Structure formats: C-alpha cells, structure tokens
PDB file of C-alpha atoms in Angstrom:
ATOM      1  CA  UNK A  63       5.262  -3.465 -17.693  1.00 49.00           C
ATOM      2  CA  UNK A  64       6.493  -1.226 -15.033  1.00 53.00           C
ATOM      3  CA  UNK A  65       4.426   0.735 -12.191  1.00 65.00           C
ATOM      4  CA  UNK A  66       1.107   2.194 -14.042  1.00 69.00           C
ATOM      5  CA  UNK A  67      -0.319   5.879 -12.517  1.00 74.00           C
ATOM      6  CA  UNK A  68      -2.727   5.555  -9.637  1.00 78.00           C
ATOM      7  CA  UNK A  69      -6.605   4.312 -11.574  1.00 77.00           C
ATOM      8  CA  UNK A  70      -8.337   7.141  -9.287  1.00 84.00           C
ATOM      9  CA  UNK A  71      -6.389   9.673  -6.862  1.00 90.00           C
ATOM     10  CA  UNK A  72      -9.449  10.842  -5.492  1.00 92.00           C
ATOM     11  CA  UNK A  73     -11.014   7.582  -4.488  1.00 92.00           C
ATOM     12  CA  UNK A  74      -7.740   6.636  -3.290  1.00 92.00           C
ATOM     13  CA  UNK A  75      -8.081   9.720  -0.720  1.00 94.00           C
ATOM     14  CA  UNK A  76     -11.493   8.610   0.197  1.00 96.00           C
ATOM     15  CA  UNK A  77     -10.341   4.945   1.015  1.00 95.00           C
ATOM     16  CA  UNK A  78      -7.184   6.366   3.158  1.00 95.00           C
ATOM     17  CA  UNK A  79      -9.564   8.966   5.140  1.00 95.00           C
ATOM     18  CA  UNK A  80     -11.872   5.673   5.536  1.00 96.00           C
ATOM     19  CA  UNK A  81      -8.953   3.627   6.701  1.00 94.00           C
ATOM     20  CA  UNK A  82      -7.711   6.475   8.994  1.00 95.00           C
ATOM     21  CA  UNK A  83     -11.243   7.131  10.458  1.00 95.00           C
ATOM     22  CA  UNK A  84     -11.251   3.175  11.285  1.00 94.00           C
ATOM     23  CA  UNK A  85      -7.983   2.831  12.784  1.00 95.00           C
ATOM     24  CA  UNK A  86      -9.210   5.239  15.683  1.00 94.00           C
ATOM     25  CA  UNK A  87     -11.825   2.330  15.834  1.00 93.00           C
ATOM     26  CA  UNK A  88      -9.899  -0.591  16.036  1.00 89.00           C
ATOM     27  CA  UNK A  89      -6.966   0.802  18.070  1.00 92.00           C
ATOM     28  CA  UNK A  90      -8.914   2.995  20.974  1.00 92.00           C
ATOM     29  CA  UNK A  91     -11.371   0.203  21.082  1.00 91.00           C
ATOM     30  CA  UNK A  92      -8.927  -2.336  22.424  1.00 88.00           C
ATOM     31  CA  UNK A  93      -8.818  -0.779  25.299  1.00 87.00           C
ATOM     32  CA  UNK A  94     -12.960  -2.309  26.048  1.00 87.00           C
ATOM     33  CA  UNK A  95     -13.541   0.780  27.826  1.00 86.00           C
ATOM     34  CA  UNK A  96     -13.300   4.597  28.005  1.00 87.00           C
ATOM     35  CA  UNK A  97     -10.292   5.932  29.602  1.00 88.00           C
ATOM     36  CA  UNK A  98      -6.889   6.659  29.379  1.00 87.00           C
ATOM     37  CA  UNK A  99      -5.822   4.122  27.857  1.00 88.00           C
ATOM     38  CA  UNK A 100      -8.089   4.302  24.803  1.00 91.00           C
ATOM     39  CA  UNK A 101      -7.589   8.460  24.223  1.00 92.00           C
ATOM     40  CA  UNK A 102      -3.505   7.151  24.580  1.00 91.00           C
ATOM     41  CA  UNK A 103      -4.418   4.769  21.839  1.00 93.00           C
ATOM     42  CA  UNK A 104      -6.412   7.329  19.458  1.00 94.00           C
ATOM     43  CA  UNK A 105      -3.737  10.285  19.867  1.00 94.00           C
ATOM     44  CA  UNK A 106      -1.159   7.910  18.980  1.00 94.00           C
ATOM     45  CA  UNK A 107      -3.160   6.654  16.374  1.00 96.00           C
ATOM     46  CA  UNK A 108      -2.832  10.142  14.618  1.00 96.00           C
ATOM     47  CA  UNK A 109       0.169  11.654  15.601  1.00 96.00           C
ATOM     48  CA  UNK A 110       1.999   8.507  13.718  1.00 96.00           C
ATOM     49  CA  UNK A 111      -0.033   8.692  10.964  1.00 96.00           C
ATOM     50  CA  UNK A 112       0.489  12.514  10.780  1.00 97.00           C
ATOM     51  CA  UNK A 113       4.086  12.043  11.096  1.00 97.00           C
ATOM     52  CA  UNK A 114       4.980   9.372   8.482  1.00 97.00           C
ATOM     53  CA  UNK A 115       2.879  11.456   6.140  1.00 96.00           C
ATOM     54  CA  UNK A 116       5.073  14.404   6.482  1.00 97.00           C
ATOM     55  CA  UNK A 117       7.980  12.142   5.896  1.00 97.00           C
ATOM     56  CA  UNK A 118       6.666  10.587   2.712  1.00 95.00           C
ATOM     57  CA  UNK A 119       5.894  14.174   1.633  1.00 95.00           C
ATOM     58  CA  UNK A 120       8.776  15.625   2.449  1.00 95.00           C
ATOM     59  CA  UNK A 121      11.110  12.313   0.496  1.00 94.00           C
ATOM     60  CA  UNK A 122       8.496  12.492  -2.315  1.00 92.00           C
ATOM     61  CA  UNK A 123       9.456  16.491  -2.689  1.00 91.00           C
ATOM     62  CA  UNK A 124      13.479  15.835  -2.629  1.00 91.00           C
ATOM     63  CA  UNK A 125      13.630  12.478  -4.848  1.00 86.00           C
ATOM     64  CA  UNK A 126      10.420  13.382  -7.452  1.00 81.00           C
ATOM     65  CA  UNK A 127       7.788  15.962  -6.425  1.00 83.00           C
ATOM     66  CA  UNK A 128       5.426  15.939  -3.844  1.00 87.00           C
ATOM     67  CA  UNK A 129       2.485  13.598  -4.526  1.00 89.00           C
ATOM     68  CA  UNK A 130      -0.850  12.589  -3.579  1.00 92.00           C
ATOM     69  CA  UNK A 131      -0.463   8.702  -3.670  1.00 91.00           C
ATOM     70  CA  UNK A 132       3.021   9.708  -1.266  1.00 92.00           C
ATOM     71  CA  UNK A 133       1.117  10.898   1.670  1.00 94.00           C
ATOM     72  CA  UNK A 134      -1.363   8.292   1.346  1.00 95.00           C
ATOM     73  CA  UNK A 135       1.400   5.803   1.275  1.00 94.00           C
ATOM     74  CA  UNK A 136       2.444   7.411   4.270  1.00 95.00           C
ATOM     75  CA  UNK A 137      -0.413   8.119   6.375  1.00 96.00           C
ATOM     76  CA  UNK A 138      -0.938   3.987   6.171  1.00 96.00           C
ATOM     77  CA  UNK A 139       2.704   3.398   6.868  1.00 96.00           C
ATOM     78  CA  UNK A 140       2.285   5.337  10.165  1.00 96.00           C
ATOM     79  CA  UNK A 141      -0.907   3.510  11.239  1.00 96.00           C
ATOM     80  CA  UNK A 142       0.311   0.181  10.604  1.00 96.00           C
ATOM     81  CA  UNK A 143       3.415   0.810  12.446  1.00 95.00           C
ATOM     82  CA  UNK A 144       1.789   2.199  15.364  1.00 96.00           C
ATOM     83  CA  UNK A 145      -0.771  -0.239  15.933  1.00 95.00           C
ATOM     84  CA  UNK A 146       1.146  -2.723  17.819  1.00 93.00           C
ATOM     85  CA  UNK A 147       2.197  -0.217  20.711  1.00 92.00           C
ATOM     86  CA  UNK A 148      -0.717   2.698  20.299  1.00 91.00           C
ATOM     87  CA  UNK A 149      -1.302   3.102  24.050  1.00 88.00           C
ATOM     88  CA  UNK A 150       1.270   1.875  25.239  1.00 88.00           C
ATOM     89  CA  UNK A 151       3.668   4.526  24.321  1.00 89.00           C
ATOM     90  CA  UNK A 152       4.276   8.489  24.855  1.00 88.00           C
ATOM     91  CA  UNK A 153       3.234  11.073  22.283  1.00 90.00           C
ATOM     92  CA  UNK A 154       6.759  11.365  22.052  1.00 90.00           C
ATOM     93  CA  UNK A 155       8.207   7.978  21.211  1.00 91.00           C
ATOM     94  CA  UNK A 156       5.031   7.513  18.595  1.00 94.00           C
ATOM     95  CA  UNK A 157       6.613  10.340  16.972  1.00 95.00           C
ATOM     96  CA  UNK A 158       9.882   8.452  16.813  1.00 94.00           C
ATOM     97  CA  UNK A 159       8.329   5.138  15.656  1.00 96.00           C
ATOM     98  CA  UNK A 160       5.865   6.916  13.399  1.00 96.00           C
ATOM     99  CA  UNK A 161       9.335   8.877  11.759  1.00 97.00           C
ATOM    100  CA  UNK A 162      10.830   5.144  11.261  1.00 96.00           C
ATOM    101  CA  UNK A 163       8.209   3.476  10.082  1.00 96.00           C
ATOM    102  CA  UNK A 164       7.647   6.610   7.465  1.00 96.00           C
ATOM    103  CA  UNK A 165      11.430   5.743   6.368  1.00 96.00           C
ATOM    104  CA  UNK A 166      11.565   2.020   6.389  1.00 96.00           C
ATOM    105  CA  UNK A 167       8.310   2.231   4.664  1.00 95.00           C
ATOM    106  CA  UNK A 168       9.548   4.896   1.976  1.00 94.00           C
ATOM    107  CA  UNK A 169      12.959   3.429   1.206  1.00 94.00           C
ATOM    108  CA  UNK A 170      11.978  -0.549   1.621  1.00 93.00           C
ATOM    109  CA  UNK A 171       9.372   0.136  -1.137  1.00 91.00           C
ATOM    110  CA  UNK A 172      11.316   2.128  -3.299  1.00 89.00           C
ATOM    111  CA  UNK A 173      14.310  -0.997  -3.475  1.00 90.00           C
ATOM    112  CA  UNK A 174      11.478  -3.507  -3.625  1.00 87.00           C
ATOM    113  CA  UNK A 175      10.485  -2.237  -7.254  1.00 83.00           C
ATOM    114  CA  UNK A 176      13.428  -0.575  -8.436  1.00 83.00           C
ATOM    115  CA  UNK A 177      15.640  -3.088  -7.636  1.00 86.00           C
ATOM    116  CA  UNK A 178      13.984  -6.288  -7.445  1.00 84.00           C
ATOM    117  CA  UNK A 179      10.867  -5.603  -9.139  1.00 81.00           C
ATOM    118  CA  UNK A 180       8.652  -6.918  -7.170  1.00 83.00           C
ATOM    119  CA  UNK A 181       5.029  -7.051  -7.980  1.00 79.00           C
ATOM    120  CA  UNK A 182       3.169  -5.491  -5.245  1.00 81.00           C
ATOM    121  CA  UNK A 183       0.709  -2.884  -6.783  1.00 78.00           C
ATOM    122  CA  UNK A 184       0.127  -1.184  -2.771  1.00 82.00           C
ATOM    123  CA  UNK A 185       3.589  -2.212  -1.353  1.00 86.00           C
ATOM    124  CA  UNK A 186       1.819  -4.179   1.085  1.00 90.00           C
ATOM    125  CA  UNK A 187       4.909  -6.223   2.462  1.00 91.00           C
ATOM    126  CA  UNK A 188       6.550  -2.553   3.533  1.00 93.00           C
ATOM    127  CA  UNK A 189       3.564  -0.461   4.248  1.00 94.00           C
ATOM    128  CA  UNK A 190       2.108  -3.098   6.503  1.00 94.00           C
ATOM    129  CA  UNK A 191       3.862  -5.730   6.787  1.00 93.00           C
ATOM    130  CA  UNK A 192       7.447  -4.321   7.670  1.00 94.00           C
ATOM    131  CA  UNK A 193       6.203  -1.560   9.205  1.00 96.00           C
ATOM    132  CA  UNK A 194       3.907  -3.661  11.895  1.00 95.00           C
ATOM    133  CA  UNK A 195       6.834  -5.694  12.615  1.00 95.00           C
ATOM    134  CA  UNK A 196       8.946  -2.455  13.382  1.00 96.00           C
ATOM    135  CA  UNK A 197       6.583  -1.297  15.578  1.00 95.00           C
ATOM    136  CA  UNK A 198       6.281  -4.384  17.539  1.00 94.00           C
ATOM    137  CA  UNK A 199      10.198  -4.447  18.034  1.00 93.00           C
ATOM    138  CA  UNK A 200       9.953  -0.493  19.099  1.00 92.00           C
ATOM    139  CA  UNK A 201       6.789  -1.213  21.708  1.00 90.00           C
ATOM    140  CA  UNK A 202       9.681  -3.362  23.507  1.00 87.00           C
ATOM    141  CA  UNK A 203      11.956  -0.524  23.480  1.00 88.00           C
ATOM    142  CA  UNK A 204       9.451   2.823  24.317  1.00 88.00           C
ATOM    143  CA  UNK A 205       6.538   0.696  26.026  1.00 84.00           C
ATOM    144  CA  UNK A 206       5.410   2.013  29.283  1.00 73.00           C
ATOM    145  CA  UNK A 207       5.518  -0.462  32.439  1.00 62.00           C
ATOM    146  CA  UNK A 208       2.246  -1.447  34.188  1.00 53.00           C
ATOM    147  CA  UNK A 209       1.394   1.451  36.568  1.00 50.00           C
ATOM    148  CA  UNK A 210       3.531   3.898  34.554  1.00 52.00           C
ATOM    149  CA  UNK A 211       1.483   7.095  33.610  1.00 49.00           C
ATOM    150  CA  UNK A 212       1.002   8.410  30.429  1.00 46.00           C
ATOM    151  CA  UNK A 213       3.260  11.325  30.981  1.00 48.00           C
ATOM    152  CA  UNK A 214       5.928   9.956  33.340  1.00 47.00           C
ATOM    153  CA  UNK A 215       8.340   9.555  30.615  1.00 47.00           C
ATOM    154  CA  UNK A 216       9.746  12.129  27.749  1.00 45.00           C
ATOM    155  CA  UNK A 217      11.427   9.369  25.452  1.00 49.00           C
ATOM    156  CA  UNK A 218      13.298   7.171  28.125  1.00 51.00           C
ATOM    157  CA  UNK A 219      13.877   3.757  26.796  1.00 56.00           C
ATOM    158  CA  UNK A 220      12.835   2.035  29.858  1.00 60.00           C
ATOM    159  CA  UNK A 221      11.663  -1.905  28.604  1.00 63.00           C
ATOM    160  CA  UNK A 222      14.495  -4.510  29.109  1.00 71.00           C
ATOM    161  CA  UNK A 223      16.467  -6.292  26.866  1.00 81.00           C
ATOM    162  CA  UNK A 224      14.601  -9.473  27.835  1.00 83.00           C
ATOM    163  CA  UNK A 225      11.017  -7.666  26.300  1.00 83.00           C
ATOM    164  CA  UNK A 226      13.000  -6.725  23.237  1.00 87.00           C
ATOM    165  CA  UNK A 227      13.562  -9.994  22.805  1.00 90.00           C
ATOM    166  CA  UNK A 228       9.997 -10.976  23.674  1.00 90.00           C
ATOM    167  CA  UNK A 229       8.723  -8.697  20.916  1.00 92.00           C
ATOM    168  CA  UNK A 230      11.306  -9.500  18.342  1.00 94.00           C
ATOM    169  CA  UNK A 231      10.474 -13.672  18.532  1.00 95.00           C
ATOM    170  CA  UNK A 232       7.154 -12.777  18.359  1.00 95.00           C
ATOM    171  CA  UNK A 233       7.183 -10.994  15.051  1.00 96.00           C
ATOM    172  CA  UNK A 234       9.183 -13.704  13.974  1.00 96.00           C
ATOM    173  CA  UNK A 235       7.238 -15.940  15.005  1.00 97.00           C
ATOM    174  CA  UNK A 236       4.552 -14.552  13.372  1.00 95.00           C
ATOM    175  CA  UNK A 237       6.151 -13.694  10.114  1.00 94.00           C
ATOM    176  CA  UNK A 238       6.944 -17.478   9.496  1.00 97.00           C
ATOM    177  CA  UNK A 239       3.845 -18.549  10.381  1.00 97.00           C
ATOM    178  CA  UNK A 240       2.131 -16.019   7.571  1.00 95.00           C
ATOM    179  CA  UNK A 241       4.459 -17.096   5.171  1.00 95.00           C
ATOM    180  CA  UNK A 242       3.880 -20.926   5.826  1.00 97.00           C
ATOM    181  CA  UNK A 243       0.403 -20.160   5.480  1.00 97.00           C
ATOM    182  CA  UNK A 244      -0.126 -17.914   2.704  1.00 95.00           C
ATOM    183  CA  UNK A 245       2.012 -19.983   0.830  1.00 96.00           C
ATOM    184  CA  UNK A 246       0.179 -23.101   1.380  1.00 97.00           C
ATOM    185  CA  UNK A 247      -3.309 -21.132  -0.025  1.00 96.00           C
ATOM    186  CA  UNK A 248      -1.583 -19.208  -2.362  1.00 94.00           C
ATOM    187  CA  UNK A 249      -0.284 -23.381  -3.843  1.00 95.00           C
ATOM    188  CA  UNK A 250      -3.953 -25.130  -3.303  1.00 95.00           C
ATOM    189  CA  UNK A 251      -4.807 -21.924  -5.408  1.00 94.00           C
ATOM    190  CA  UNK A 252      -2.672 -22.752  -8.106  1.00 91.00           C
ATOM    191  CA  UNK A 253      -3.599 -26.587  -8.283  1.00 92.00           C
ATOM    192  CA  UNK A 254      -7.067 -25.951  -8.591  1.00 91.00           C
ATOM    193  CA  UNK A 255      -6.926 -22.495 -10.800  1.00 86.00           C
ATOM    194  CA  UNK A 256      -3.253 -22.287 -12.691  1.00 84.00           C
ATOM    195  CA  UNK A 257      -1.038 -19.097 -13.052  1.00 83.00           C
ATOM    196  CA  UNK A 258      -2.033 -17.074 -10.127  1.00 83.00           C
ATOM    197  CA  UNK A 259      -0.566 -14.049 -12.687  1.00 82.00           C
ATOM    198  CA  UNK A 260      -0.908 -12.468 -15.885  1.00 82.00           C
ATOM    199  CA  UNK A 261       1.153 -11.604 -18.468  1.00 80.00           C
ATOM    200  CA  UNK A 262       1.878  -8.271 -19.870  1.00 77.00           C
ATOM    201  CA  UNK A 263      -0.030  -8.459 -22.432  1.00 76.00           C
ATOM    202  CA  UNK A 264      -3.147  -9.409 -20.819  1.00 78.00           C
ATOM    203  CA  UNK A 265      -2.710  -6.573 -18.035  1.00 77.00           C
ATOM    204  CA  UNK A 266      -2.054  -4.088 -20.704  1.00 73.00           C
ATOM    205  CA  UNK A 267      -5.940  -4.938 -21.935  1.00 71.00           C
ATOM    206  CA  UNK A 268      -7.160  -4.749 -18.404  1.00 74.00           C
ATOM    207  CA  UNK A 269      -7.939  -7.948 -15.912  1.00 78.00           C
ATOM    208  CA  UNK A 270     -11.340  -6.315 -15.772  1.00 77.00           C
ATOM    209  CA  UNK A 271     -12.350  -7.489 -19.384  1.00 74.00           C
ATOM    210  CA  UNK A 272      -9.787 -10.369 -19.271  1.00 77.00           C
ATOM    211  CA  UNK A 273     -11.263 -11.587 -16.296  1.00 79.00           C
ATOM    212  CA  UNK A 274     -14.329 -10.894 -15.616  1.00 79.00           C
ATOM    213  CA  UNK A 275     -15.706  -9.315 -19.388  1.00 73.00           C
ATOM    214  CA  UNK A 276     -16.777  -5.718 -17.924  1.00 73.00           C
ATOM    215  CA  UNK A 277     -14.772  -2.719 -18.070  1.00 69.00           C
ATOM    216  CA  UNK A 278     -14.270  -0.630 -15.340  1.00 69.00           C
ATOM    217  CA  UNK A 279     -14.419   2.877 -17.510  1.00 67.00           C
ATOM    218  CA  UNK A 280     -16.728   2.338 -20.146  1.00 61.00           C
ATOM    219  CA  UNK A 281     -15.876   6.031 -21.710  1.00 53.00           C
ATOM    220  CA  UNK A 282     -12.321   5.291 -21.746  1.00 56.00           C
ATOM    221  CA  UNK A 283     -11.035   4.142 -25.386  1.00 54.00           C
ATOM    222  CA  UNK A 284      -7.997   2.498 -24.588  1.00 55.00           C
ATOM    223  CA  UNK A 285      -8.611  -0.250 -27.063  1.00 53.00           C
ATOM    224  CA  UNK A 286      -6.899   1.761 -29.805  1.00 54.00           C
ATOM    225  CA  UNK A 287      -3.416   1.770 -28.074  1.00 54.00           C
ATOM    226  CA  UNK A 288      -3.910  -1.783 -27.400  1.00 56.00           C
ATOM    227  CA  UNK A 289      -4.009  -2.820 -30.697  1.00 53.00           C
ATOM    228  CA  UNK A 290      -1.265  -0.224 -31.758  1.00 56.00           C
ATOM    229  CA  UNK A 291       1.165  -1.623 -29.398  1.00 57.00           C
ATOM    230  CA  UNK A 292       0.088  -5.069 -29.489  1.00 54.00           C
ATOM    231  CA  UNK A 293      -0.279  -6.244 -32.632  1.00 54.00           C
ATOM    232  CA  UNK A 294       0.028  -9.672 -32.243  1.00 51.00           C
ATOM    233  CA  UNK A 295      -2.828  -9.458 -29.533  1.00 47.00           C
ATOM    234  CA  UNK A 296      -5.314  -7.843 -32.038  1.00 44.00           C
ATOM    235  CA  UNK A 297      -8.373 -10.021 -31.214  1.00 51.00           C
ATOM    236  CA  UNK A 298      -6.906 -12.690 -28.103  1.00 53.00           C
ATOM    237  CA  UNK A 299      -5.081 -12.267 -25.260  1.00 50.00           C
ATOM    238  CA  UNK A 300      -4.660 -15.607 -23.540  1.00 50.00           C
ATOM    239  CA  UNK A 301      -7.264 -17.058 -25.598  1.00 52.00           C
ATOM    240  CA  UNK A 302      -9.768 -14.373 -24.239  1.00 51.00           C
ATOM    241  CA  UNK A 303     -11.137 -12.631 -27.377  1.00 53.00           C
ATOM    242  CA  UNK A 304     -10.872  -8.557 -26.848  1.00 54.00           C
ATOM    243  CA  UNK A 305     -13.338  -6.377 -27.484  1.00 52.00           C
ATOM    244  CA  UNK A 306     -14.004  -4.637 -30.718  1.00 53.00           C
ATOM    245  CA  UNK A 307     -14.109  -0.912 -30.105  1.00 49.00           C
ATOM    246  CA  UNK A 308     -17.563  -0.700 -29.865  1.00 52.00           C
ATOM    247  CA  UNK A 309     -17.964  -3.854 -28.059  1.00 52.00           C
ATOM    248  CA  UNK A 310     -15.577  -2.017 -25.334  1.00 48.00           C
ATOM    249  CA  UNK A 311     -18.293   1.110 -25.308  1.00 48.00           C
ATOM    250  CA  UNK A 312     -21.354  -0.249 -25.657  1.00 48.00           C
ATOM    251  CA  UNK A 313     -22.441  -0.009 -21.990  1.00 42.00           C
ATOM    252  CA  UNK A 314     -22.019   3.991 -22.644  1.00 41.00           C
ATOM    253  CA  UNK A 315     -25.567   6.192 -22.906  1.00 39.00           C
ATOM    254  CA  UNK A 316     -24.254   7.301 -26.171  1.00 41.00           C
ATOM    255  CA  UNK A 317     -21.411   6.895 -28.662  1.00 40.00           C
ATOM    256  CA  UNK A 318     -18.441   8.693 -27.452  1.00 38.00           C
ATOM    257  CA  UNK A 319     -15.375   9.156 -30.055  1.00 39.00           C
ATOM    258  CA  UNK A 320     -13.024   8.289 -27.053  1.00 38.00           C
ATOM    259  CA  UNK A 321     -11.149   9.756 -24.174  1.00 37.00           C
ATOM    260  CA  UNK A 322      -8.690  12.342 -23.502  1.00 34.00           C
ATOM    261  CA  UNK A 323      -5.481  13.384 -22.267  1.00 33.00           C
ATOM    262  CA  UNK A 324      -3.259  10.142 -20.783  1.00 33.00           C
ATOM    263  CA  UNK A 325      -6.347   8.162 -20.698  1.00 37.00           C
ATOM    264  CA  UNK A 326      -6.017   7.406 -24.345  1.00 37.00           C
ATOM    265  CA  UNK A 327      -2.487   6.409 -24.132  1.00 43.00           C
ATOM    266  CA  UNK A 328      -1.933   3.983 -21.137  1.00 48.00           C
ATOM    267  CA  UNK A 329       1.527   3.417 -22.578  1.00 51.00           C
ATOM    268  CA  UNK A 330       2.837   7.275 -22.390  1.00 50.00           C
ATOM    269  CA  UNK A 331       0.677   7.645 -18.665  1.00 48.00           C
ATOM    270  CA  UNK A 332       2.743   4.569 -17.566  1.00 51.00           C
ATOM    271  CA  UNK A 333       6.365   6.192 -19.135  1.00 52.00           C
ATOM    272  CA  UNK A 334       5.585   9.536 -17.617  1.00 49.00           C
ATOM    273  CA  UNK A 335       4.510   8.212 -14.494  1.00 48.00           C
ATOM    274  CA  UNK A 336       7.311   6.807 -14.303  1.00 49.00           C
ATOM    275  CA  UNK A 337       9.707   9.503 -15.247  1.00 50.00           C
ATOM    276  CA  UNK A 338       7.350  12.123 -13.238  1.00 46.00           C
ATOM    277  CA  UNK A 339       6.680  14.204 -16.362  1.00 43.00           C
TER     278      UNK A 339
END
C-alpha cells in the first residue's frame, strides 16, 4: 500500500507536547531528589529534543519540504536518545548526541521503508529503539565521572575504553533479550489468534470497521473509493462484510453527502503524500 498521510497532525502535536512534557518527568525524576542532578537531567532532556528537531526540520526542508510529522519525528528521536545519559552529560555533548540521534534517526527510517519496506507505521525500531541504543554507547563516551561537576568539562571525551565497552554489551545485551522476547509473544500471539497482519485490501477499508465494526470518522465517505478501487472487495474483505454507504454514516446527527478534499480519495492522499504534492 505504501506510507498513508498522518490520520490527524494536530493530535499528533498534542501527543508529542504530552510525551515531551513527560519525559521531563521520567528523566529529572530519576534523580529521587531535587538537585543538580535532576535540573542536569531536565535541561538535557530539552536541549536534545530541541536539537534533533531542528535536524529533522532542516533534512525534511532539503530532501521534501519542511513538515509537521518531521519535527515530531524528531523531537522523539532526541528524547529517546538522550534518556540513557540525561544527567550524566554536559549541555554540550547532549547537543552532540541529540545531533546523532536526529541523523541516525532521520536516515535509518528513511532506508527502513524505502528500501526494505518495512512496516512500522511510527518508525519505532529507529526513533526509539536505535536511537536509545546510541545514546547508551555515547553516555560511555561523554559521561561525567563520579565527583565531576556539571561544568568541568566543554566536550572532553573523558570515559575509558573499558565503559564503552560496558555500555555497548549492555545494549546488546539488551537488544537480544527484547528480540527473544517479543518474538516469543508476538508467536503465542499467532497460535492462539492467526495472521498478526492484514492485507491491503482490508487496510484500505480501515482496521477500525474490519476489526472492531466502528469507524473512526463517521463524516468521512471513503466507502465510495473503496469500492471504485476494489471491486472485487465490494461487500467482504476477509470475510468481514463492509458497510453499505449508509451503514458507514449512520452514527452521523444527520445525512451528510460525504467529505471533502483528500478525505474522499484515500488513494490520491496516499500518492501525493507520497510524492509531497
């Protein structure tokens, strides 16, 4: 099917400024007290998250056109990367692992599903995942020493090879472990359920009726296209029976002839999405 446009751009900014607004939670709070530590954590916190935004931006403006969904991408890239060594590290080397992550994060995604088409909807495995695992690596490289203040150092690499190494077993230590795991779930899943996926088809009509028999958008007519596109999926997709149209509005107040714009046409909102028309 290819990548669809974001659902909601707006919500998505509410859920990032959420997430953001958290982090300073989670980060300066695992410090268990008030102190220098903890305002080391929270400025770190949002100087990364400030700087892989800018990069995202600023990669989004010379491949495409400077988006929304970009800096969003970015501002979690940033946070995710930073976590591991947020207090741990100058202002300065955060804005060194904050510009990495923003790049690895960028870039990794891009190849992921351009390349190898990988079905990750919120490029979790390079926004998060690779991204933590960077920043782990880098807290072994910039991390400050026990008794080190927070400004004794501009960007001196100052850990030792040996806590390199540390940090780099551990994340993949880690990493297998996740994997091990997630794939044992993800199988037990499948035994009991089936396909863990859908097709195209049944994607196309939205996992919110094939699934679950609501519809996220009730004004939305996107039924039409559907059926245009699909015509051998006129009334079943996967043995789920679609909607007639005015099954698909009937939770509206009032009979509306349909929406507008790209909402009508998922098919040319996907293509130009895609082509950033």
């Amino acid at each position: 099917m290819g990548e669809a446009p974001p659902s909601n751009v707006p919500l998505a900014g509410v859920g990032t400024a959420l997430l953001w607004m958290g982090w300073f939670g989670f980060n300066g709070g695992s410090a268990m007290h008030a102190g220098n530590l903890a305002v080391s954590a929270v400025v770190s916190t949002h100087v990364a998250a400030c700087v892989s935004c800018v990069v995202w931006l600023v990669l989004s403006m010379w491949n495409h056109r400077p988006a929304a969904t970009a800096m969003f991408n970015g501002i979690l890239a940033g946070l995710a990367g930073i976590t591991p060594a947020s207090g741990f590290v100058s202002t300065q080397a955060t804005i060194a692992i904050g510009l990495l992550c923003g790049l690895l994060a960028y870039y990794g995604s891009q190849i992921s599903k351009k390349r190898f088409h990988i079905d990750d909807a919120l490029d979790v495995h390079w926004i998060h995942g690779a991204t933590g695992s960077l920043g782990s690596i880098l807290l072994g490289v910039f991390g400050r020493r026990a008794g080190d203040g927070v400004n004794d150092y501009w960007l001196h690499i100052h850990s030792s090879p040996w806590q390199i190494f540390i940090q780099t077993v551990g994340v993949v230590f880690v990493g297998c472990y996740s994997f091990a795991v997630t794939w044992g779930i993800l199988a037990a899943m499948k035994a009991r359920m089936g396909s863990l996926a859908h097709d195209d088809d049944a994607q196309e009509a939205g996992l919110d009726w094939v699934d679950h028999g609501e519809v996220a958008y009730c004004r939305l007519n996107v039924l039409r296209d559907i059926r245009a596109t699909h015509p051998d999926a006129v009334s079943h997709i996967n043995g789920i029976a679609l909607p007639s149209e005015e099954d698909y509005m009937k939770h509206s107040t009032g009979k509306h002839p349909g929406g507008g714009g790209l909402a009508i046409r998922p098919n040319a909102a996907r293509d130009g999405y895609q082509n950033g028309l």
